[in-house]
PDB file of N, CA and C in Angstrom:
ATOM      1  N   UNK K   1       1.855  -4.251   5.638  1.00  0.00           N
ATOM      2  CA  UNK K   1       2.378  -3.154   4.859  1.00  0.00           C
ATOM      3  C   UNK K   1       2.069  -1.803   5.510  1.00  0.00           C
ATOM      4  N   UNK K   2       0.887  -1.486   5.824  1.00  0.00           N
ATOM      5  CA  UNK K   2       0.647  -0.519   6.813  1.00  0.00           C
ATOM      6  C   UNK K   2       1.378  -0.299   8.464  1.00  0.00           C
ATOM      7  N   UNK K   3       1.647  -1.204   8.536  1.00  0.00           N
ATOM      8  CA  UNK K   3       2.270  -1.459   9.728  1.00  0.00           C
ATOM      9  C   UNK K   3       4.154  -0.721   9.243  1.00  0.00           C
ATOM     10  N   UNK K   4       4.477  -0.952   8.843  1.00  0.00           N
ATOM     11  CA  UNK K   4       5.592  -0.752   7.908  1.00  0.00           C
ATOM     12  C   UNK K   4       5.624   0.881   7.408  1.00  0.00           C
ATOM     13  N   UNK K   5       4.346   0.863   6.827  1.00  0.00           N
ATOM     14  CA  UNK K   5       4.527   2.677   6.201  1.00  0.00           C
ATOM     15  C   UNK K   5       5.033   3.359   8.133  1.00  0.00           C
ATOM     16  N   UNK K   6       3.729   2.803   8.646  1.00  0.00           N
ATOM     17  CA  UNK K   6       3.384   3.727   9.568  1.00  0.00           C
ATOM     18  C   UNK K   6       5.054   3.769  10.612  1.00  0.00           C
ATOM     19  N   UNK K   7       5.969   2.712  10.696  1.00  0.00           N
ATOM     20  CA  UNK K   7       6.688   2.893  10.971  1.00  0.00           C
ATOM     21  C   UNK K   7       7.920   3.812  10.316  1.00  0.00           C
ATOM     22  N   UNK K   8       7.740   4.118   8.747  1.00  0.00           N
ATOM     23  CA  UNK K   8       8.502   5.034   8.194  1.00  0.00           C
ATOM     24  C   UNK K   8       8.403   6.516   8.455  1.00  0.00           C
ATOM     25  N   UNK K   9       7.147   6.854   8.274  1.00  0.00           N
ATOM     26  CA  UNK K   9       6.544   7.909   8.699  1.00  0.00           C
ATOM     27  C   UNK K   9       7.248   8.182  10.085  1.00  0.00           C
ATOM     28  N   UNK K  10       6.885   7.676  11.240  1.00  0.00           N
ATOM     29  CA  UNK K  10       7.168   7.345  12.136  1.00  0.00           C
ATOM     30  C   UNK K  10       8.804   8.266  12.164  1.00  0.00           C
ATOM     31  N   UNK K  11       9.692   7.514  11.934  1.00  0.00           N
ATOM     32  CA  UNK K  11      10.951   7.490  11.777  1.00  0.00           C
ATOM     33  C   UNK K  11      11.613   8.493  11.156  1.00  0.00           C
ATOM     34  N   UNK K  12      10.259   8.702  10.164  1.00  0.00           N
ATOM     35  CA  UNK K  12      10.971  10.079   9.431  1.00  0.00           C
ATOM     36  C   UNK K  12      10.639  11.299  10.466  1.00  0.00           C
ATOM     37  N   UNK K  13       9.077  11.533  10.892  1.00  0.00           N
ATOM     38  CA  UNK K  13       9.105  12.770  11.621  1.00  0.00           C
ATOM     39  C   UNK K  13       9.607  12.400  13.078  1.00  0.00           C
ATOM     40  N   UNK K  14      10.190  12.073  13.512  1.00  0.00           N
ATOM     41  CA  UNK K  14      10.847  11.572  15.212  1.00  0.00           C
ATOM     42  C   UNK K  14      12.750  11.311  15.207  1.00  0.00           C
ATOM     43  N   UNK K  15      13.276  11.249  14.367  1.00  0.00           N
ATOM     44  CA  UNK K  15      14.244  10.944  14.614  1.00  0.00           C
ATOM     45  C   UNK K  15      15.246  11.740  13.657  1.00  0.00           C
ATOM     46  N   UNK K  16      16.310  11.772  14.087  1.00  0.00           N
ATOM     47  CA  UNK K  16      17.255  12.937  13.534  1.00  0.00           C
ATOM     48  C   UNK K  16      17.908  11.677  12.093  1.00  0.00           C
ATOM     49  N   UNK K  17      17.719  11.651  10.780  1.00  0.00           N
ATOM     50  CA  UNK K  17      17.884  10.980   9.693  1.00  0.00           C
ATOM     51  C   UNK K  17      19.422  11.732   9.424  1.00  0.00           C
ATOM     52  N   UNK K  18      19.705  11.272   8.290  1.00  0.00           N
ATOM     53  CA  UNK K  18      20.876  11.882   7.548  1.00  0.00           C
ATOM     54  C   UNK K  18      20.296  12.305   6.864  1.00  0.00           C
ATOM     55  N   UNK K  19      20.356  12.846   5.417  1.00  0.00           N
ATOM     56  CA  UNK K  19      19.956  13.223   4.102  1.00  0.00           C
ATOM     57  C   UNK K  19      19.781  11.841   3.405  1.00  0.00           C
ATOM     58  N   UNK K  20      20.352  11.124   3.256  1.00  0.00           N
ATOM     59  CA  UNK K  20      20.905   9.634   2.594  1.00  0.00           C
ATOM     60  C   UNK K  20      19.886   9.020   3.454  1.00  0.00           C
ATOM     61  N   UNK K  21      19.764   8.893   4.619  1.00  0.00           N
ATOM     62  CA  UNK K  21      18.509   7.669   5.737  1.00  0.00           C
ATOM     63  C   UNK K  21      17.456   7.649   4.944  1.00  0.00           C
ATOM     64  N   UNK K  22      16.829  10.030   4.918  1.00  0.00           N
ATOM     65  CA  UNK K  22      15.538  10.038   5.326  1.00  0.00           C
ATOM     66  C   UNK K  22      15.430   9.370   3.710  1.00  0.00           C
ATOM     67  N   UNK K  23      15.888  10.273   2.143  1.00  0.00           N
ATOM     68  CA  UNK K  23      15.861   9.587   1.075  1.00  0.00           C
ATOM     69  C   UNK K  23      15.433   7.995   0.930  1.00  0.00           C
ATOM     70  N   UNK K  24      16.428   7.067   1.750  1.00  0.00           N
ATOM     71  CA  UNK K  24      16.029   5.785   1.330  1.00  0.00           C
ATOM     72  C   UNK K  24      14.732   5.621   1.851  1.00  0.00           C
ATOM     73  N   UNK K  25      13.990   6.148   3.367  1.00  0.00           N
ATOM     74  CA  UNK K  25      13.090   5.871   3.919  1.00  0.00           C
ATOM     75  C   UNK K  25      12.044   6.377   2.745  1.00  0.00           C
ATOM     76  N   UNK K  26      12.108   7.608   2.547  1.00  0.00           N
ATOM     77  CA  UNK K  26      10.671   8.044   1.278  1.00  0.00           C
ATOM     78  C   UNK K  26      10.831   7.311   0.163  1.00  0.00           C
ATOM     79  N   UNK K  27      11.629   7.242  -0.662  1.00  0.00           N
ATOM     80  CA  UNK K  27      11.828   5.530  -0.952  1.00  0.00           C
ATOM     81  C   UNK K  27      11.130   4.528  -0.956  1.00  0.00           C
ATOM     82  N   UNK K  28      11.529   3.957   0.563  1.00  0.00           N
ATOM     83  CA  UNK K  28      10.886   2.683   0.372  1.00  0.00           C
ATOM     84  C   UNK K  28       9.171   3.298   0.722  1.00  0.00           C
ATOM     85  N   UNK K  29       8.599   4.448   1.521  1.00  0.00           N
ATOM     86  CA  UNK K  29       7.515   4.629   1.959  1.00  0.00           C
ATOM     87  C   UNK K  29       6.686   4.890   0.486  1.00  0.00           C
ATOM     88  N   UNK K  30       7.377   5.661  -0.477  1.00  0.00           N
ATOM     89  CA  UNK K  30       6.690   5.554  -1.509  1.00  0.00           C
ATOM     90  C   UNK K  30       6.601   3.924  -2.412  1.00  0.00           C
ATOM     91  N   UNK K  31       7.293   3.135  -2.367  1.00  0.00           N
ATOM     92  CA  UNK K  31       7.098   1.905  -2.748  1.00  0.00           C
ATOM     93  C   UNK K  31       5.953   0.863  -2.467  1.00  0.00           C
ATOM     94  N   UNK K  32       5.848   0.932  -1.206  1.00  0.00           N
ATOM     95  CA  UNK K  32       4.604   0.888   0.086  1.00  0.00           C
ATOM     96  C   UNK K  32       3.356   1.596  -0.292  1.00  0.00           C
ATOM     97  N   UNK K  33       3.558   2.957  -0.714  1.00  0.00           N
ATOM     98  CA  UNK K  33       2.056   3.701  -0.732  1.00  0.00           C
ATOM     99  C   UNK K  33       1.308   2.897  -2.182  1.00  0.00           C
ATOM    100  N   UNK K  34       2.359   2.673  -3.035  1.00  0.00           N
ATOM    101  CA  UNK K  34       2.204   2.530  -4.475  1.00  0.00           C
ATOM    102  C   UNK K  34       1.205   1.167  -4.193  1.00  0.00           C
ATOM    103  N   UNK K  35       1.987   0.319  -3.930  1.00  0.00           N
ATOM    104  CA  UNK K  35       1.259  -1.014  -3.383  1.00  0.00           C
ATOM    105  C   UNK K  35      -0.038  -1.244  -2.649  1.00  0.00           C
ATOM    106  N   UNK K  36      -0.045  -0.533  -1.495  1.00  0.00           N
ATOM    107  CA  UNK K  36      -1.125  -0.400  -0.770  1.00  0.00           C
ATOM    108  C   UNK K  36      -2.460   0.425  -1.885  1.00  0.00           C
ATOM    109  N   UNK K  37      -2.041   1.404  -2.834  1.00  0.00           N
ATOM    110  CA  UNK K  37      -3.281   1.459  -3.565  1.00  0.00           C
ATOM    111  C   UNK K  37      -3.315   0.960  -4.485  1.00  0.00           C
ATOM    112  N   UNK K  38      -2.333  -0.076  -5.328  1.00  0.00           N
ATOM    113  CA  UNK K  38      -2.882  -1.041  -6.004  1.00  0.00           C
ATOM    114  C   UNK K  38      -3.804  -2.282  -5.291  1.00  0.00           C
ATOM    115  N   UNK K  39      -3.638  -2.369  -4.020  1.00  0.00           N
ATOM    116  CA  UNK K  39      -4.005  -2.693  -3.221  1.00  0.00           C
ATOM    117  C   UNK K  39      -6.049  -2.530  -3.620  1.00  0.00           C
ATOM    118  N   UNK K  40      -5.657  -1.425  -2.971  1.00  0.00           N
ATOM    119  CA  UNK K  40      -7.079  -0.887  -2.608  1.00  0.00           C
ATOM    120  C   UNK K  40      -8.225  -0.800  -3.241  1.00  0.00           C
ATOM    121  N   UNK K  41      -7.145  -0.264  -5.176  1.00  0.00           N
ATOM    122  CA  UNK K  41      -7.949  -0.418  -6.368  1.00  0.00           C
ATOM    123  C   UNK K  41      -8.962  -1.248  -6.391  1.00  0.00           C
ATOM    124  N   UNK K  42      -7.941  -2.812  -6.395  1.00  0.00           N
ATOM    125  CA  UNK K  42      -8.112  -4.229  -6.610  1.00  0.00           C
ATOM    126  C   UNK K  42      -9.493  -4.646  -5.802  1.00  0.00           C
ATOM    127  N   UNK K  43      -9.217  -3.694  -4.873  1.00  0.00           N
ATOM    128  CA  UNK K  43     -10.829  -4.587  -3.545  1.00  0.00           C
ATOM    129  C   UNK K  43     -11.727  -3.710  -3.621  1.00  0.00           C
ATOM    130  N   UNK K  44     -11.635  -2.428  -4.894  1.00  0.00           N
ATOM    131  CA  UNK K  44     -12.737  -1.741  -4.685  1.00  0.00           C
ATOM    132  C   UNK K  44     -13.145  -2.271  -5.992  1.00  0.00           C
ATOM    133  N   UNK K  45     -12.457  -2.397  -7.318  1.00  0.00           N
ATOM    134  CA  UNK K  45     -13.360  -2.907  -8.312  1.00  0.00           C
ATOM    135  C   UNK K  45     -13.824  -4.391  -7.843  1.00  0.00           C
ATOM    136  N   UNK K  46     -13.345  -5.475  -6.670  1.00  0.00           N
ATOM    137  CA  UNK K  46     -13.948  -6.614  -6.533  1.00  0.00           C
ATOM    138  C   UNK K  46     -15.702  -6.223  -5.727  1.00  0.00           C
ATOM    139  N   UNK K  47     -15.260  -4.895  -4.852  1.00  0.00           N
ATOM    140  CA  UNK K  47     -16.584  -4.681  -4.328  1.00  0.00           C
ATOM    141  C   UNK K  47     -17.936  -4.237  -4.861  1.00  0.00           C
ATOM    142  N   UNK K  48     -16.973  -3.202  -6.291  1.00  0.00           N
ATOM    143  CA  UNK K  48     -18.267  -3.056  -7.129  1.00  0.00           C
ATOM    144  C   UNK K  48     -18.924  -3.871  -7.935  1.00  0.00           C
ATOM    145  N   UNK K  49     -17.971  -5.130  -8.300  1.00  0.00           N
ATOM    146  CA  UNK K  49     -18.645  -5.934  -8.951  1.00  0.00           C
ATOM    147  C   UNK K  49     -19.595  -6.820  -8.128  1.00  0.00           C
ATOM    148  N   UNK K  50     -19.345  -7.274  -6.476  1.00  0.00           N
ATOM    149  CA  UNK K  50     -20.511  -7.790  -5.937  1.00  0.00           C
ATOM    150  C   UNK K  50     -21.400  -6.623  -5.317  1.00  0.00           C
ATOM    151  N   UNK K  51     -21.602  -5.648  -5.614  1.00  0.00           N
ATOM    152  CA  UNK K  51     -22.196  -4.748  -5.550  1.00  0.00           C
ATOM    153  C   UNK K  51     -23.013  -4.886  -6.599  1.00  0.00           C
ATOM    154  N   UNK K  52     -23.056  -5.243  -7.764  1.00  0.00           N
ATOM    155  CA  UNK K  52     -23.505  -5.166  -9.174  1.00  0.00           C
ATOM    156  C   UNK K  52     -24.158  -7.029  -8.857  1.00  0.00           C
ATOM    157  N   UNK K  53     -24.331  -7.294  -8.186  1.00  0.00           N
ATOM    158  CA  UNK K  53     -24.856  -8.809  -7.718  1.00  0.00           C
ATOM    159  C   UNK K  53     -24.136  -9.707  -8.864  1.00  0.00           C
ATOM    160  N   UNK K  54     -22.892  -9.845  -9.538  1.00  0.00           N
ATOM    161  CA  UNK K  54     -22.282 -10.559 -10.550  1.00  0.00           C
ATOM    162  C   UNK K  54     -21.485 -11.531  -9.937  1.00  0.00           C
ATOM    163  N   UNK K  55     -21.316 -13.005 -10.088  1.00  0.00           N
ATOM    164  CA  UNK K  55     -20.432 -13.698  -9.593  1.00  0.00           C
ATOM    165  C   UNK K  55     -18.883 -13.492 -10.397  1.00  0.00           C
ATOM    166  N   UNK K  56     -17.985 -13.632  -9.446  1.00  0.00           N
ATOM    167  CA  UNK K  56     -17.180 -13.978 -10.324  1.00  0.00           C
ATOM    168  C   UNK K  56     -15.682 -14.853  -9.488  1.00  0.00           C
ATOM    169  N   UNK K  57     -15.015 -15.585 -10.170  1.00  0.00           N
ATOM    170  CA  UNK K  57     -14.146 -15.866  -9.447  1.00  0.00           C
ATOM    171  C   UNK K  57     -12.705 -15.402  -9.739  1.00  0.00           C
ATOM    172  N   UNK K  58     -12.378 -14.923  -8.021  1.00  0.00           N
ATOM    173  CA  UNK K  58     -11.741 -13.859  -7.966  1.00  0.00           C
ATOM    174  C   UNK K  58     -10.262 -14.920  -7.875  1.00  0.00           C
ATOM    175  N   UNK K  59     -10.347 -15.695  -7.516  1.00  0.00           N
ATOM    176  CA  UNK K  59      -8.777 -16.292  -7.450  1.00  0.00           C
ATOM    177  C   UNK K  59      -8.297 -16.628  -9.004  1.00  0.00           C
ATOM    178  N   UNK K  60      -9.026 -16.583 -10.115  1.00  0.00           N
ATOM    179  CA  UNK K  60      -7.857 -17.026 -10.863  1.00  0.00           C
ATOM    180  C   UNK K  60      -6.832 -15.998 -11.189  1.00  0.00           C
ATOM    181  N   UNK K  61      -6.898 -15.286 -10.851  1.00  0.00           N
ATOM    182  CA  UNK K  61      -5.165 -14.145 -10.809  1.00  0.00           C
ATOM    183  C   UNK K  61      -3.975 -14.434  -9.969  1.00  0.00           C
ATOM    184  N   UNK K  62      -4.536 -15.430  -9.220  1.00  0.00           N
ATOM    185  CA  UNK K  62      -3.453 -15.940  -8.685  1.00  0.00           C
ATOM    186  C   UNK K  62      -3.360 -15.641  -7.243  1.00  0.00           C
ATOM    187  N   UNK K  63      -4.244 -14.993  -6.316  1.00  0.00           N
ATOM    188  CA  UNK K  63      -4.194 -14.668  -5.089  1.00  0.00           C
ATOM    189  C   UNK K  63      -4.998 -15.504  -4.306  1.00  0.00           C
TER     190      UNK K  63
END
């Protein structure tokens, strides 16, 4: 996914877009950012909880 933003970014400041391109690109880059910090949330409350020495099991959500 990072790999991906970084190519939007990318694309947006380097290359001559339309109005209509750059739009879909922030778009999808904001779709991406959204994710990546639900992302991030997710592995920082897993870190505080083994931080807090608590077991817990993290797969039953389904990942």
């Amino acid at each position: 996914m990072v790999k991906k933003l970084e190519d939007i970014i990318y694309s947006m400041e380097n290359k001559e877009l339309t109005l209509q391109e750059t739009m879909k690109s922030y778009e999808q880059g904001i779709k991406l950012c959204n994710k990546l910090y639900k992302y991030l949330n997710e592995a920082e409350g897993k870190i505080k909880i083994l931080s807090n020495g608590q077991e817990q099991d993290f797969l039953r959500d389904g990942e």
